[in-house]
C-alpha positions as a printed Julia matrix, in Angstrom:
136×3 Matrix{Float64}:
 108.51  138.1   102.47
 108.7   140.11   99.24
 110.95  141.43   96.59
 113.58  143.69   98.14
 114.56  147.09   96.71
 117.12  148.37   98.8
 115.22  150.13  101.27
 115.37  150.45  105.18
 112.92  147.83  105.97
 113.18  145.28  103.1
 111.51  142.37  103.18
 113.09  138.68  103.05
 113.79  137.7    99.77
 110.74  135.8    98.32
 112.66  134.83   95.32
 114.76  132.79   97.46
 111.93  131.22   99.73
 109.86  128.33   99.19
 106.44  128.42  101.18
 107.47  125.08  102.84
 110.53  127.17  104.23
 109.2   130.13  105.1
 106.45  128.37  107.59
 109.05  126.42  108.81
 111.16  129.17  109.47
 108.57  131.37  111.41
 106.39  128.53  112.64
 103.67  130.29  111.15
 100.05  128.3   110.22
  98.89  131.17  108.34
  99.87  134.29  106.73
  98.72  137.71  104.94
  99.25  137.76  101.24
  98.73  141.47   99.8
  97.6   140.7    96.31
  97.17  144.4    95.09
  98.88  147.59   96.78
  96.73  150.09   95.39
  93.27  148.27   96.14
  94.31  146.43   99.52
  93.3   143.33   98.32
  94.35  141.17  101.74
  94.08  137.33  101.67
  94.43  135.06  104.71
  96.06  131.93  103.99
  95.68  129.25  106.52
  98.03  126.17  106.65
  95.84  123.4   107.14
  98.3   120.64  106.75
 101.75  119.78  104.69
 102.69  116.45  103.05
 105.76  114.9   102.03
 106.72  115.18   98.53
 104.95  112.69   96.18
 106.15  111.61   92.71
 103.75  113.31   89.72
 102.73  115.88   92.07
 105.51  118.54   91.44
 103.48  120.82   89.57
 100.59  123.3    91.56
  97.13  122.01   90.82
  93.69  123.38   91.77
  92.32  121.51   94.67
  89.3   123.06   95.39
  87.31  126.12   94.39
  84.97  128.29   96.33
  83.09  131.64   94.84
  84.09  133.63   92.22
  86.77  136.23   92.22
  86.01  139.87   91.98
  86.47  141.5    88.65
  89.97  143.13   87.97
  90.35  146.68   88.93
  86.89  147.1    90.95
  88.35  149.16   93.55
  89.29  146.93   96.58
  87.01  145.28   99.03
  84.85  148.61   99.15
  84.97  148.84   95.25
  83.54  145.24   95.09
  81.02  145.78   97.81
  79.47  148.64   95.95
  79.79  146.69   92.6
  77.82  143.6    93.84
  75.11  146.24   95.32
  74.78  148.17   92.13
  74.57  145.16   89.55
  71.68  143.77   91.55
  70.0   147.04   92.39
  68.65  148.37   88.84
  67.61  151.65   91.42
  71.21  152.12   92.73
  72.71  155.17   91.28
  75.54  153.56   89.65
  73.89  150.58   88.09
  73.89  151.51   84.74
  77.44  152.67   85.0
  78.57  149.46   86.51
  76.76  147.14   84.32
  78.28  149.18   81.21
  81.64  148.97   82.69
  81.35  145.02   83.68
  79.28  144.45   79.99
  76.29  142.23   81.82
  73.79  142.99   84.38
  74.56  139.36   86.02
  76.91  138.79   88.47
  76.95  135.78   90.92
  79.88  135.58   93.11
  79.08  131.94   93.27
  79.28  131.11   89.94
  82.69  129.66   89.38
  84.12  128.1    86.09
  86.33  125.31   87.72
  87.28  123.72   84.64
  88.67  127.0    83.13
  90.56  127.9    86.52
  92.09  124.59   86.45
  93.19  124.87   82.89
  94.67  128.19   83.65
  96.39  126.73   86.89
  98.08  123.94   84.58
  98.99  126.64   82.18
 100.59  128.81   84.4
 102.34  125.8    86.08
 103.69  124.48   82.38
 104.95  128.28   81.75
 106.84  127.82   85.55
 108.27  124.76   84.37
 110.12  125.86   81.05
 111.18  128.87   82.88
 112.93  126.95   85.36
 114.85  124.45   83.54
 118.46  124.88   84.13
 120.71  125.33   81.21
 123.44  123.08   80.79
């Protein structure tokens, strides 16, 4: 699934699919999601359970948060690993460079601001809702 561009090996048009229809069509219980083509951030998403639609739960919402996202443009999984090592080790050859880039000598991958993330998801849901209204 993706956005077709007229190429030979185009993906199925994601603009016309829902997550439920996609997993029902192919019978998958998990799939890979490529977040950033340049840096290679690939996520495995596992469908644990689906539920019937419930009134009042039409919008996306944050169910659970585990771990902090890596900094944007850190250089993919390999760059993130080096970033974490360099930030934590004052003797690492890139420590000062990456502290300057990040802006802080402290980075805890377990430090999560769930309330802020929840607000961001709610704002995104509101934006999607405004955009998807049908004009009459």
